[in-house]
mmCIF file with all atom_site columns, C-alpha atoms in Angstrom:
data_model
loop_
_atom_site.group_PDB
_atom_site.id
_atom_site.type_symbol
_atom_site.label_atom_id
_atom_site.label_alt_id
_atom_site.label_comp_id
_atom_site.label_asym_id
_atom_site.label_entity_id
_atom_site.label_seq_id
_atom_site.pdbx_PDB_ins_code
_atom_site.Cartn_x
_atom_site.Cartn_y
_atom_site.Cartn_z
_atom_site.occupancy
_atom_site.B_iso_or_equiv
_atom_site.pdbx_formal_charge
_atom_site.auth_seq_id
_atom_site.auth_comp_id
_atom_site.auth_asym_id
_atom_site.auth_atom_id
_atom_site.pdbx_PDB_model_num
ATOM 1   C CA . GLY D 1 1   ? 60.635 -14.314 13.905  1.00 0.00 ? 1   GLY D CA 1
ATOM 2   C CA . GLU D 1 2   ? 60.887 -15.463 10.693  1.00 0.00 ? 2   GLU D CA 1
ATOM 3   C CA . ASN D 1 3   ? 58.042 -14.235 7.757   1.00 0.00 ? 3   ASN D CA 1
ATOM 4   C CA . VAL D 1 4   ? 57.960 -16.464 4.308   1.00 0.00 ? 4   VAL D CA 1
ATOM 5   C CA . GLU D 1 5   ? 55.921 -15.082 1.665   1.00 0.00 ? 5   GLU D CA 1
ATOM 6   C CA . GLN D 1 6   ? 55.047 -17.516 -1.135  1.00 0.00 ? 6   GLN D CA 1
ATOM 7   C CA . HIS D 1 7   ? 53.821 -16.544 -4.917  1.00 0.00 ? 7   HIS D CA 1
ATOM 8   C CA . PRO D 1 8   ? 51.945 -17.268 -7.070  1.00 0.00 ? 8   PRO D CA 1
ATOM 9   C CA . SER D 1 9   ? 49.004 -18.666 -4.782  1.00 0.00 ? 9   SER D CA 1
ATOM 10  C CA . THR D 1 10  ? 47.677 -20.617 -7.802  1.00 0.00 ? 10  THR D CA 1
ATOM 11  C CA . LEU D 1 11  ? 49.397 -21.435 -11.090 1.00 0.00 ? 11  LEU D CA 1
ATOM 12  C CA . SER D 1 12  ? 48.375 -23.301 -14.236 1.00 0.00 ? 12  SER D CA 1
ATOM 13  C CA . VAL D 1 13  ? 50.794 -24.271 -16.904 1.00 0.00 ? 13  VAL D CA 1
ATOM 14  C CA . GLN D 1 14  ? 50.531 -26.446 -20.150 1.00 0.00 ? 14  GLN D CA 1
ATOM 15  C CA . GLU D 1 15  ? 51.898 -29.979 -19.764 1.00 0.00 ? 15  GLU D CA 1
ATOM 16  C CA . GLY D 1 16  ? 55.380 -29.851 -20.896 1.00 0.00 ? 16  GLY D CA 1
ATOM 17  C CA . ASP D 1 17  ? 55.660 -26.071 -19.697 1.00 0.00 ? 17  ASP D CA 1
ATOM 18  C CA . SER D 1 18  ? 57.807 -24.913 -16.922 1.00 0.00 ? 18  SER D CA 1
ATOM 19  C CA . ALA D 1 19  ? 56.838 -23.836 -13.562 1.00 0.00 ? 19  ALA D CA 1
ATOM 20  C CA . VAL D 1 20  ? 58.274 -21.146 -11.184 1.00 0.00 ? 20  VAL D CA 1
ATOM 21  C CA . ILE D 1 21  ? 57.335 -20.791 -7.658  1.00 0.00 ? 21  ILE D CA 1
ATOM 22  C CA . LYS D 1 22  ? 58.904 -18.118 -5.586  1.00 0.00 ? 22  LYS D CA 1
ATOM 23  C CA . CYS D 1 23  ? 59.514 -17.459 -1.986  1.00 0.00 ? 23  CYS D CA 1
ATOM 24  C CA . THR D 1 24  ? 60.870 -14.684 0.165   1.00 0.00 ? 24  THR D CA 1
ATOM 25  C CA . TYR D 1 25  ? 62.124 -14.610 3.614   1.00 0.00 ? 25  TYR D CA 1
ATOM 26  C CA . SER D 1 26  ? 62.761 -12.307 6.362   1.00 0.00 ? 26  SER D CA 1
ATOM 27  C CA . ASP D 1 27  ? 65.363 -13.743 8.689   1.00 0.00 ? 27  ASP D CA 1
ATOM 28  C CA . SER D 1 28  ? 68.971 -13.710 7.244   1.00 0.00 ? 28  SER D CA 1
ATOM 29  C CA . ALA D 1 29  ? 70.124 -15.979 9.671   1.00 0.00 ? 29  ALA D CA 1
ATOM 30  C CA . SER D 1 30  ? 67.691 -18.889 8.290   1.00 0.00 ? 30  SER D CA 1
ATOM 31  C CA . ASN D 1 31  ? 69.799 -21.710 6.168   1.00 0.00 ? 31  ASN D CA 1
ATOM 32  C CA . TYR D 1 32  ? 67.852 -24.451 5.616   1.00 0.00 ? 32  TYR D CA 1
ATOM 33  C CA . PHE D 1 33  ? 65.049 -24.387 2.429   1.00 0.00 ? 33  PHE D CA 1
ATOM 34  C CA . PRO D 1 34  ? 62.805 -27.229 2.134   1.00 0.00 ? 34  PRO D CA 1
ATOM 35  C CA . TRP D 1 35  ? 60.022 -27.502 -0.548  1.00 0.00 ? 35  TRP D CA 1
ATOM 36  C CA . TYR D 1 36  ? 57.490 -29.839 0.035   1.00 0.00 ? 36  TYR D CA 1
ATOM 37  C CA . LYS D 1 37  ? 54.567 -31.353 -2.209  1.00 0.00 ? 37  LYS D CA 1
ATOM 38  C CA . GLN D 1 38  ? 51.139 -32.246 -0.727  1.00 0.00 ? 38  GLN D CA 1
ATOM 39  C CA . GLU D 1 39  ? 48.600 -34.076 -3.046  1.00 0.00 ? 39  GLU D CA 1
ATOM 40  C CA . LEU D 1 40  ? 44.960 -33.742 -1.923  1.00 0.00 ? 40  LEU D CA 1
ATOM 41  C CA . GLY D 1 41  ? 44.075 -35.527 1.678   1.00 0.00 ? 41  GLY D CA 1
ATOM 42  C CA . LYS D 1 42  ? 47.679 -36.684 1.602   1.00 0.00 ? 42  LYS D CA 1
ATOM 43  C CA . ARG D 1 43  ? 50.914 -35.452 3.895   1.00 0.00 ? 43  ARG D CA 1
ATOM 44  C CA . PRO D 1 44  ? 53.467 -33.161 2.473   1.00 0.00 ? 44  PRO D CA 1
ATOM 45  C CA . GLN D 1 45  ? 56.493 -34.959 1.468   1.00 0.00 ? 45  GLN D CA 1
ATOM 46  C CA . LEU D 1 46  ? 60.089 -33.208 0.645   1.00 0.00 ? 46  LEU D CA 1
ATOM 47  C CA . ILE D 1 47  ? 60.824 -32.521 -2.933  1.00 0.00 ? 47  ILE D CA 1
ATOM 48  C CA . ILE D 1 48  ? 63.836 -30.827 -2.777  1.00 0.00 ? 48  ILE D CA 1
ATOM 49  C CA . ASP D 1 49  ? 66.032 -28.814 -0.523  1.00 0.00 ? 49  ASP D CA 1
ATOM 50  C CA . ILE D 1 50  ? 68.771 -26.488 -0.151  1.00 0.00 ? 50  ILE D CA 1
ATOM 51  C CA . ARG D 1 51  ? 71.347 -24.888 2.385   1.00 0.00 ? 51  ARG D CA 1
ATOM 52  C CA . SER D 1 52  ? 72.540 -21.421 2.418   1.00 0.00 ? 52  SER D CA 1
ATOM 53  C CA . ASN D 1 53  ? 75.870 -22.511 1.564   1.00 0.00 ? 53  ASN D CA 1
ATOM 54  C CA . VAL D 1 54  ? 74.701 -23.662 -2.095  1.00 0.00 ? 54  VAL D CA 1
ATOM 55  C CA . GLY D 1 55  ? 73.110 -21.496 -4.872  1.00 0.00 ? 55  GLY D CA 1
ATOM 56  C CA . GLU D 1 56  ? 71.466 -24.101 -6.743  1.00 0.00 ? 56  GLU D CA 1
ATOM 57  C CA . LYS D 1 57  ? 70.307 -27.602 -6.605  1.00 0.00 ? 57  LYS D CA 1
ATOM 58  C CA . LYS D 1 58  ? 68.651 -29.661 -9.116  1.00 0.00 ? 58  LYS D CA 1
ATOM 59  C CA . ASP D 1 59  ? 66.891 -33.362 -8.965  1.00 0.00 ? 59  ASP D CA 1
ATOM 60  C CA . GLN D 1 60  ? 66.048 -34.339 -12.659 1.00 0.00 ? 60  GLN D CA 1
ATOM 61  C CA . ARG D 1 61  ? 63.284 -31.957 -13.576 1.00 0.00 ? 61  ARG D CA 1
ATOM 62  C CA . ILE D 1 62  ? 63.086 -29.989 -10.006 1.00 0.00 ? 62  ILE D CA 1
ATOM 63  C CA . ALA D 1 63  ? 65.624 -27.752 -9.496  1.00 0.00 ? 63  ALA D CA 1
ATOM 64  C CA . VAL D 1 64  ? 65.878 -24.923 -6.559  1.00 0.00 ? 64  VAL D CA 1
ATOM 65  C CA . THR D 1 65  ? 67.824 -21.741 -6.729  1.00 0.00 ? 65  THR D CA 1
ATOM 66  C CA . LEU D 1 66  ? 68.821 -19.511 -3.437  1.00 0.00 ? 66  LEU D CA 1
ATOM 67  C CA . ASN D 1 67  ? 69.788 -15.786 -3.572  1.00 0.00 ? 67  ASN D CA 1
ATOM 68  C CA . LYS D 1 68  ? 70.926 -15.003 -0.177  1.00 0.00 ? 68  LYS D CA 1
ATOM 69  C CA . THR D 1 69  ? 71.400 -11.440 -0.762  1.00 0.00 ? 69  THR D CA 1
ATOM 70  C CA . ALA D 1 70  ? 67.979 -10.600 -1.739  1.00 0.00 ? 70  ALA D CA 1
ATOM 71  C CA . LYS D 1 71  ? 66.620 -13.421 0.587   1.00 0.00 ? 71  LYS D CA 1
ATOM 72  C CA . HIS D 1 72  ? 64.612 -15.492 -1.913  1.00 0.00 ? 72  HIS D CA 1
ATOM 73  C CA . PHE D 1 73  ? 64.838 -18.641 -3.046  1.00 0.00 ? 73  PHE D CA 1
ATOM 74  C CA . SER D 1 74  ? 62.821 -20.345 -6.255  1.00 0.00 ? 74  SER D CA 1
ATOM 75  C CA . LEU D 1 75  ? 61.413 -23.627 -7.042  1.00 0.00 ? 75  LEU D CA 1
ATOM 76  C CA . HIS D 1 76  ? 61.589 -24.677 -10.929 1.00 0.00 ? 76  HIS D CA 1
ATOM 77  C CA . ILE D 1 77  ? 60.002 -27.447 -12.218 1.00 0.00 ? 77  ILE D CA 1
ATOM 78  C CA . THR D 1 78  ? 60.669 -28.382 -16.065 1.00 0.00 ? 78  THR D CA 1
ATOM 79  C CA . GLU D 1 79  ? 58.763 -30.321 -18.847 1.00 0.00 ? 79  GLU D CA 1
ATOM 80  C CA . THR D 1 80  ? 56.028 -30.397 -16.234 1.00 0.00 ? 80  THR D CA 1
ATOM 81  C CA . GLN D 1 81  ? 53.670 -33.462 -16.122 1.00 0.00 ? 81  GLN D CA 1
ATOM 82  C CA . PRO D 1 82  ? 50.035 -33.919 -14.814 1.00 0.00 ? 82  PRO D CA 1
ATOM 83  C CA . GLU D 1 83  ? 51.082 -35.931 -11.758 1.00 0.00 ? 83  GLU D CA 1
ATOM 84  C CA . ASP D 1 84  ? 53.019 -32.664 -10.743 1.00 0.00 ? 84  ASP D CA 1
ATOM 85  C CA . SER D 1 85  ? 49.443 -30.845 -9.954  1.00 0.00 ? 85  SER D CA 1
ATOM 86  C CA . ALA D 1 86  ? 49.785 -30.430 -6.494  1.00 0.00 ? 86  ALA D CA 1
ATOM 87  C CA . VAL D 1 87  ? 50.172 -27.971 -3.601  1.00 0.00 ? 87  VAL D CA 1
ATOM 88  C CA . TYR D 1 88  ? 53.728 -26.852 -3.473  1.00 0.00 ? 88  TYR D CA 1
ATOM 89  C CA . PHE D 1 89  ? 54.849 -25.420 -0.095  1.00 0.00 ? 89  PHE D CA 1
ATOM 90  C CA . CYS D 1 90  ? 58.102 -23.274 0.689   1.00 0.00 ? 90  CYS D CA 1
ATOM 91  C CA . ALA D 1 91  ? 60.023 -23.266 4.183   1.00 0.00 ? 91  ALA D CA 1
ATOM 92  C CA . ALA D 1 92  ? 62.888 -21.515 6.086   1.00 0.00 ? 92  ALA D CA 1
ATOM 93  C CA . SER D 1 93  ? 64.729 -22.621 9.155   1.00 0.00 ? 93  SER D CA 1
ATOM 94  C CA . LYS D 1 94  ? 67.874 -22.290 10.977  1.00 0.00 ? 94  LYS D CA 1
ATOM 95  C CA . ARG D 1 95  ? 69.277 -24.648 13.897  1.00 0.00 ? 95  ARG D CA 1
ATOM 96  C CA . SER D 1 96  ? 67.127 -25.282 16.650  1.00 0.00 ? 96  SER D CA 1
ATOM 97  C CA . ARG D 1 97  ? 64.417 -23.419 15.648  1.00 0.00 ? 97  ARG D CA 1
ATOM 98  C CA . GLN D 1 98  ? 60.997 -23.916 14.064  1.00 0.00 ? 98  GLN D CA 1
ATOM 99  C CA . PHE D 1 99  ? 60.188 -24.185 10.589  1.00 0.00 ? 99  PHE D CA 1
ATOM 100 C CA . TYR D 1 100 ? 58.183 -21.409 8.709   1.00 0.00 ? 100 TYR D CA 1
ATOM 101 C CA . PHE D 1 101 ? 56.193 -22.388 5.833   1.00 0.00 ? 101 PHE D CA 1
ATOM 102 C CA . GLY D 1 102 ? 54.827 -20.275 2.784   1.00 0.00 ? 102 GLY D CA 1
ATOM 103 C CA . THR D 1 103 ? 51.031 -20.455 2.008   1.00 0.00 ? 103 THR D CA 1
ATOM 104 C CA . GLY D 1 104 ? 51.123 -22.750 -0.588  1.00 0.00 ? 104 GLY D CA 1
ATOM 105 C CA . THR D 1 105 ? 51.078 -22.415 -4.594  1.00 0.00 ? 105 THR D CA 1
ATOM 106 C CA . SER D 1 106 ? 48.173 -24.917 -5.875  1.00 0.00 ? 106 SER D CA 1
ATOM 107 C CA . LEU D 1 107 ? 49.878 -25.935 -9.561  1.00 0.00 ? 107 LEU D CA 1
ATOM 108 C CA . THR D 1 108 ? 47.413 -27.367 -12.094 1.00 0.00 ? 108 THR D CA 1
ATOM 109 C CA . VAL D 1 109 ? 49.211 -29.031 -15.131 1.00 0.00 ? 109 VAL D CA 1
ATOM 110 C CA . ILE D 1 110 ? 46.818 -29.035 -18.152 1.00 0.00 ? 110 ILE D CA 1
ATOM 111 C CA . PRO D 1 111 ? 47.035 -32.127 -20.384 1.00 0.00 ? 111 PRO D CA 1
ATOM 112 C CA . ASP A 2 1   ? 57.141 -41.641 5.868   1.00 0.00 ? 1   ASP A CA 1
ATOM 113 C CA . GLY A 2 2   ? 56.223 -44.841 6.678   1.00 0.00 ? 2   GLY A CA 1
ATOM 114 C CA . GLY A 2 3   ? 57.858 -44.501 10.129  1.00 0.00 ? 3   GLY A CA 1
ATOM 115 C CA . ILE A 2 4   ? 55.585 -41.855 11.590  1.00 0.00 ? 4   ILE A CA 1
ATOM 116 C CA . THR A 2 5   ? 51.750 -42.553 12.271  1.00 0.00 ? 5   THR A CA 1
ATOM 117 C CA . GLN A 2 6   ? 48.844 -40.280 13.414  1.00 0.00 ? 6   GLN A CA 1
ATOM 118 C CA . SER A 2 7   ? 45.616 -41.691 14.690  1.00 0.00 ? 7   SER A CA 1
ATOM 119 C CA . PRO A 2 8   ? 42.715 -41.757 14.127  1.00 0.00 ? 8   PRO A CA 1
ATOM 120 C CA . LYS A 2 9   ? 42.540 -40.787 10.699  1.00 0.00 ? 9   LYS A CA 1
ATOM 121 C CA . TYR A 2 10  ? 39.102 -39.068 11.464  1.00 0.00 ? 10  TYR A CA 1
ATOM 122 C CA . LEU A 2 11  ? 37.825 -37.433 14.889  1.00 0.00 ? 11  LEU A CA 1
ATOM 123 C CA . PHE A 2 12  ? 34.568 -36.089 15.811  1.00 0.00 ? 12  PHE A CA 1
ATOM 124 C CA . ARG A 2 13  ? 34.719 -33.514 18.843  1.00 0.00 ? 13  ARG A CA 1
ATOM 125 C CA . LYS A 2 14  ? 31.279 -32.401 20.648  1.00 0.00 ? 14  LYS A CA 1
ATOM 126 C CA . GLU A 2 15  ? 31.014 -29.166 22.365  1.00 0.00 ? 15  GLU A CA 1
ATOM 127 C CA . GLY A 2 16  ? 33.078 -28.801 25.563  1.00 0.00 ? 16  GLY A CA 1
ATOM 128 C CA . GLN A 2 17  ? 34.831 -32.017 25.002  1.00 0.00 ? 17  GLN A CA 1
ATOM 129 C CA . ASN A 2 18  ? 38.882 -32.586 25.015  1.00 0.00 ? 18  ASN A CA 1
ATOM 130 C CA . VAL A 2 19  ? 40.317 -34.964 22.287  1.00 0.00 ? 19  VAL A CA 1
ATOM 131 C CA . THR A 2 20  ? 43.662 -36.303 22.000  1.00 0.00 ? 20  THR A CA 1
ATOM 132 C CA . LEU A 2 21  ? 45.471 -36.876 18.825  1.00 0.00 ? 21  LEU A CA 1
ATOM 133 C CA . SER A 2 22  ? 48.288 -39.583 18.772  1.00 0.00 ? 22  SER A CA 1
ATOM 134 C CA . CYS A 2 23  ? 51.444 -39.105 16.922  1.00 0.00 ? 23  CYS A CA 1
ATOM 135 C CA . GLU A 2 24  ? 54.166 -42.042 17.082  1.00 0.00 ? 24  GLU A CA 1
ATOM 136 C CA . GLN A 2 25  ? 57.918 -42.158 15.232  1.00 0.00 ? 25  GLN A CA 1
ATOM 137 C CA . ASN A 2 26  ? 60.144 -44.718 15.154  1.00 0.00 ? 26  ASN A CA 1
ATOM 138 C CA . LEU A 2 27  ? 62.655 -42.914 13.083  1.00 0.00 ? 27  LEU A CA 1
ATOM 139 C CA . ASN A 2 28  ? 64.810 -42.002 16.526  1.00 0.00 ? 28  ASN A CA 1
ATOM 140 C CA . HIS A 2 29  ? 64.346 -38.530 15.736  1.00 0.00 ? 29  HIS A CA 1
ATOM 141 C CA . ASP A 2 30  ? 64.858 -35.786 18.572  1.00 0.00 ? 30  ASP A CA 1
ATOM 142 C CA . ALA A 2 31  ? 62.415 -33.249 17.395  1.00 0.00 ? 31  ALA A CA 1
ATOM 143 C CA . MET A 2 32  ? 58.808 -33.644 16.884  1.00 0.00 ? 32  MET A CA 1
ATOM 144 C CA . TYR A 2 33  ? 56.191 -30.812 15.633  1.00 0.00 ? 33  TYR A CA 1
ATOM 145 C CA . TRP A 2 34  ? 52.183 -30.396 15.692  1.00 0.00 ? 34  TRP A CA 1
ATOM 146 C CA . TYR A 2 35  ? 50.588 -28.315 12.702  1.00 0.00 ? 35  TYR A CA 1
ATOM 147 C CA . ARG A 2 36  ? 47.401 -26.918 12.070  1.00 0.00 ? 36  ARG A CA 1
ATOM 148 C CA . GLN A 2 37  ? 46.532 -26.790 8.061   1.00 0.00 ? 37  GLN A CA 1
ATOM 149 C CA . ASP A 2 38  ? 43.254 -24.960 7.099   1.00 0.00 ? 38  ASP A CA 1
ATOM 150 C CA . PRO A 2 39  ? 42.233 -24.290 3.492   1.00 0.00 ? 39  PRO A CA 1
ATOM 151 C CA . GLY A 2 40  ? 44.515 -21.283 2.044   1.00 0.00 ? 40  GLY A CA 1
ATOM 152 C CA . GLN A 2 41  ? 46.617 -20.693 5.022   1.00 0.00 ? 41  GLN A CA 1
ATOM 153 C CA . GLY A 2 42  ? 49.112 -23.488 4.889   1.00 0.00 ? 42  GLY A CA 1
ATOM 154 C CA . LEU A 2 43  ? 50.615 -25.099 7.605   1.00 0.00 ? 43  LEU A CA 1
ATOM 155 C CA . ARG A 2 44  ? 50.659 -23.300 10.974  1.00 0.00 ? 44  ARG A CA 1
ATOM 156 C CA . LEU A 2 45  ? 52.968 -24.666 14.029  1.00 0.00 ? 45  LEU A CA 1
ATOM 157 C CA . ILE A 2 46  ? 50.836 -25.087 17.040  1.00 0.00 ? 46  ILE A CA 1
ATOM 158 C CA . TYR A 2 47  ? 53.841 -26.969 19.207  1.00 0.00 ? 47  TYR A CA 1
ATOM 159 C CA . TYR A 2 48  ? 57.370 -28.458 18.652  1.00 0.00 ? 48  TYR A CA 1
ATOM 160 C CA . SER A 2 49  ? 59.406 -30.346 20.868  1.00 0.00 ? 49  SER A CA 1
ATOM 161 C CA . GLN A 2 50  ? 63.193 -30.487 20.559  1.00 0.00 ? 50  GLN A CA 1
ATOM 162 C CA . ILE A 2 51  ? 63.898 -33.364 23.112  1.00 0.00 ? 51  ILE A CA 1
ATOM 163 C CA . VAL A 2 52  ? 62.437 -35.400 25.557  1.00 0.00 ? 52  VAL A CA 1
ATOM 164 C CA . ASN A 2 53  ? 60.372 -33.720 28.584  1.00 0.00 ? 53  ASN A CA 1
ATOM 165 C CA . ASP A 2 54  ? 60.393 -30.034 26.728  1.00 0.00 ? 54  ASP A CA 1
ATOM 166 C CA . PHE A 2 55  ? 58.195 -28.306 24.498  1.00 0.00 ? 55  PHE A CA 1
ATOM 167 C CA . GLN A 2 56  ? 57.606 -24.688 22.967  1.00 0.00 ? 56  GLN A CA 1
ATOM 168 C CA . LYS A 2 57  ? 54.323 -23.074 21.932  1.00 0.00 ? 57  LYS A CA 1
ATOM 169 C CA . GLY A 2 58  ? 54.286 -21.999 18.226  1.00 0.00 ? 58  GLY A CA 1
ATOM 170 C CA . ASP A 2 59  ? 52.272 -19.561 16.497  1.00 0.00 ? 59  ASP A CA 1
ATOM 171 C CA . ILE A 2 60  ? 48.608 -20.852 17.302  1.00 0.00 ? 60  ILE A CA 1
ATOM 172 C CA . ALA A 2 61  ? 49.046 -22.812 20.802  1.00 0.00 ? 61  ALA A CA 1
ATOM 173 C CA . GLU A 2 62  ? 45.945 -21.302 22.926  1.00 0.00 ? 62  GLU A CA 1
ATOM 174 C CA . GLY A 2 63  ? 43.676 -24.204 23.139  1.00 0.00 ? 63  GLY A CA 1
ATOM 175 C CA . TYR A 2 64  ? 45.987 -26.564 22.355  1.00 0.00 ? 64  TYR A CA 1
ATOM 176 C CA . SER A 2 65  ? 48.311 -28.759 24.978  1.00 0.00 ? 65  SER A CA 1
ATOM 177 C CA . VAL A 2 66  ? 50.927 -31.438 24.405  1.00 0.00 ? 66  VAL A CA 1
ATOM 178 C CA . SER A 2 67  ? 53.455 -33.710 26.022  1.00 0.00 ? 67  SER A CA 1
ATOM 179 C CA . ARG A 2 68  ? 56.807 -35.406 25.445  1.00 0.00 ? 68  ARG A CA 1
ATOM 180 C CA . GLU A 2 69  ? 57.194 -38.208 28.033  1.00 0.00 ? 69  GLU A CA 1
ATOM 181 C CA . LYS A 2 70  ? 58.856 -40.672 25.421  1.00 0.00 ? 70  LYS A CA 1
ATOM 182 C CA . LYS A 2 71  ? 60.959 -40.048 22.522  1.00 0.00 ? 71  LYS A CA 1
ATOM 183 C CA . GLU A 2 72  ? 59.004 -41.887 19.915  1.00 0.00 ? 72  GLU A CA 1
ATOM 184 C CA . SER A 2 73  ? 55.297 -40.131 21.257  1.00 0.00 ? 73  SER A CA 1
ATOM 185 C CA . PHE A 2 74  ? 54.271 -36.331 20.763  1.00 0.00 ? 74  PHE A CA 1
ATOM 186 C CA . PRO A 2 75  ? 50.199 -36.615 21.620  1.00 0.00 ? 75  PRO A CA 1
ATOM 187 C CA . LEU A 2 76  ? 48.135 -33.421 21.334  1.00 0.00 ? 76  LEU A CA 1
ATOM 188 C CA . THR A 2 77  ? 45.162 -32.636 23.153  1.00 0.00 ? 77  THR A CA 1
ATOM 189 C CA . VAL A 2 78  ? 42.622 -30.206 21.544  1.00 0.00 ? 78  VAL A CA 1
ATOM 190 C CA . THR A 2 79  ? 40.942 -28.620 24.592  1.00 0.00 ? 79  THR A CA 1
ATOM 191 C CA . SER A 2 80  ? 37.350 -27.134 25.049  1.00 0.00 ? 80  SER A CA 1
ATOM 192 C CA . ALA A 2 81  ? 39.185 -23.596 24.892  1.00 0.00 ? 81  ALA A CA 1
ATOM 193 C CA . GLN A 2 82  ? 39.917 -24.071 20.882  1.00 0.00 ? 82  GLN A CA 1
ATOM 194 C CA . LYS A 2 83  ? 36.678 -22.742 19.732  1.00 0.00 ? 83  LYS A CA 1
ATOM 195 C CA . ASN A 2 84  ? 37.290 -23.513 16.088  1.00 0.00 ? 84  ASN A CA 1
ATOM 196 C CA . PRO A 2 85  ? 39.036 -26.944 15.909  1.00 0.00 ? 85  PRO A CA 1
ATOM 197 C CA . THR A 2 86  ? 38.002 -28.180 12.720  1.00 0.00 ? 86  THR A CA 1
ATOM 198 C CA . ALA A 2 87  ? 40.954 -28.597 10.729  1.00 0.00 ? 87  ALA A CA 1
ATOM 199 C CA . PHE A 2 88  ? 43.256 -31.035 9.219   1.00 0.00 ? 88  PHE A CA 1
ATOM 200 C CA . TYR A 2 89  ? 46.392 -31.904 11.804  1.00 0.00 ? 89  TYR A CA 1
ATOM 201 C CA . LEU A 2 90  ? 49.518 -33.137 10.868  1.00 0.00 ? 90  LEU A CA 1
ATOM 202 C CA . CYS A 2 91  ? 52.253 -34.057 12.866  1.00 0.00 ? 91  CYS A CA 1
ATOM 203 C CA . ALA A 2 92  ? 56.037 -34.084 11.735  1.00 0.00 ? 92  ALA A CA 1
ATOM 204 C CA . SER A 2 93  ? 59.555 -35.183 13.165  1.00 0.00 ? 93  SER A CA 1
ATOM 205 C CA . SER A 2 94  ? 63.106 -34.486 12.504  1.00 0.00 ? 94  SER A CA 1
ATOM 206 C CA . ILE A 2 95  ? 66.783 -35.772 13.580  1.00 0.00 ? 95  ILE A CA 1
ATOM 207 C CA . GLN A 2 96  ? 66.971 -32.298 14.976  1.00 0.00 ? 96  GLN A CA 1
ATOM 208 C CA . THR A 2 97  ? 65.067 -28.665 15.127  1.00 0.00 ? 97  THR A CA 1
ATOM 209 C CA . GLY A 2 98  ? 65.405 -26.693 11.995  1.00 0.00 ? 98  GLY A CA 1
ATOM 210 C CA . GLN A 2 99  ? 68.184 -28.593 10.069  1.00 0.00 ? 99  GLN A CA 1
ATOM 211 C CA . GLU A 2 100 ? 67.246 -31.411 8.803   1.00 0.00 ? 100 GLU A CA 1
ATOM 212 C CA . THR A 2 101 ? 64.271 -32.836 6.917   1.00 0.00 ? 101 THR A CA 1
ATOM 213 C CA . GLN A 2 102 ? 60.928 -33.021 8.479   1.00 0.00 ? 102 GLN A CA 1
ATOM 214 C CA . TYR A 2 103 ? 58.955 -35.997 7.946   1.00 0.00 ? 103 TYR A CA 1
ATOM 215 C CA . PHE A 2 104 ? 54.959 -35.881 8.166   1.00 0.00 ? 104 PHE A CA 1
ATOM 216 C CA . GLY A 2 105 ? 52.691 -38.330 9.300   1.00 0.00 ? 105 GLY A CA 1
ATOM 217 C CA . PRO A 2 106 ? 49.344 -39.125 7.299   1.00 0.00 ? 106 PRO A CA 1
ATOM 218 C CA . GLY A 2 107 ? 47.662 -36.147 9.655   1.00 0.00 ? 107 GLY A CA 1
ATOM 219 C CA . THR A 2 108 ? 44.172 -36.415 11.358  1.00 0.00 ? 108 THR A CA 1
ATOM 220 C CA . ARG A 2 109 ? 40.992 -34.543 10.318  1.00 0.00 ? 109 ARG A CA 1
ATOM 221 C CA . LEU A 2 110 ? 39.155 -33.064 13.292  1.00 0.00 ? 110 LEU A CA 1
ATOM 222 C CA . LEU A 2 111 ? 35.436 -32.154 12.920  1.00 0.00 ? 111 LEU A CA 1
ATOM 223 C CA . VAL A 2 112 ? 33.038 -30.581 15.272  1.00 0.00 ? 112 VAL A CA 1
ATOM 224 C CA . LEU A 2 113 ? 29.621 -32.150 15.735  1.00 0.00 ? 113 LEU A CA 1
#
């Protein structure tokens, strides 16, 4: 089955700086890669996703890059704000199969 | 997200007791999932269902059971065989398995008395 590894497990940045979270996956057939944000005690919510036919996708301060050859994808948050503080999860999947999640990154943005 | 609900918000289980967690969605999604979340371990899949009357075991199915008799509903039973059930349980749904966004319910926190 698929194995998704996520790094770092914790990340602290100053407000206004950028944050980068990286994930690797093992199954070259995986073709859908979502990122979720989970605030304390709340449900995970999708913040951005990317499919294998695209190398990069941006949505305002958030971007995701995908390197299919190296089997890794990354989340980039620019101009971080205190409300970006949360746990972020990456995931990988393919058609008719389950989603495989990384173990999460706890991001703290220091005002 | 408002289209998928879970109840109850908190659930207490006594030793040897089976308890059932409810998950309902009105999004007309075919696929539904149950995850268990423990601190530091991310989301672990218990069961998933691609379509009505069909479901597959996930990575940690032992001690759990599910049914999918209706498209809208995917209840999870935590049996007495699950010796360490204390966790946050999340239900999710997607249009189809593996290719579309998952929407999560608000979760049920299960505690053992």
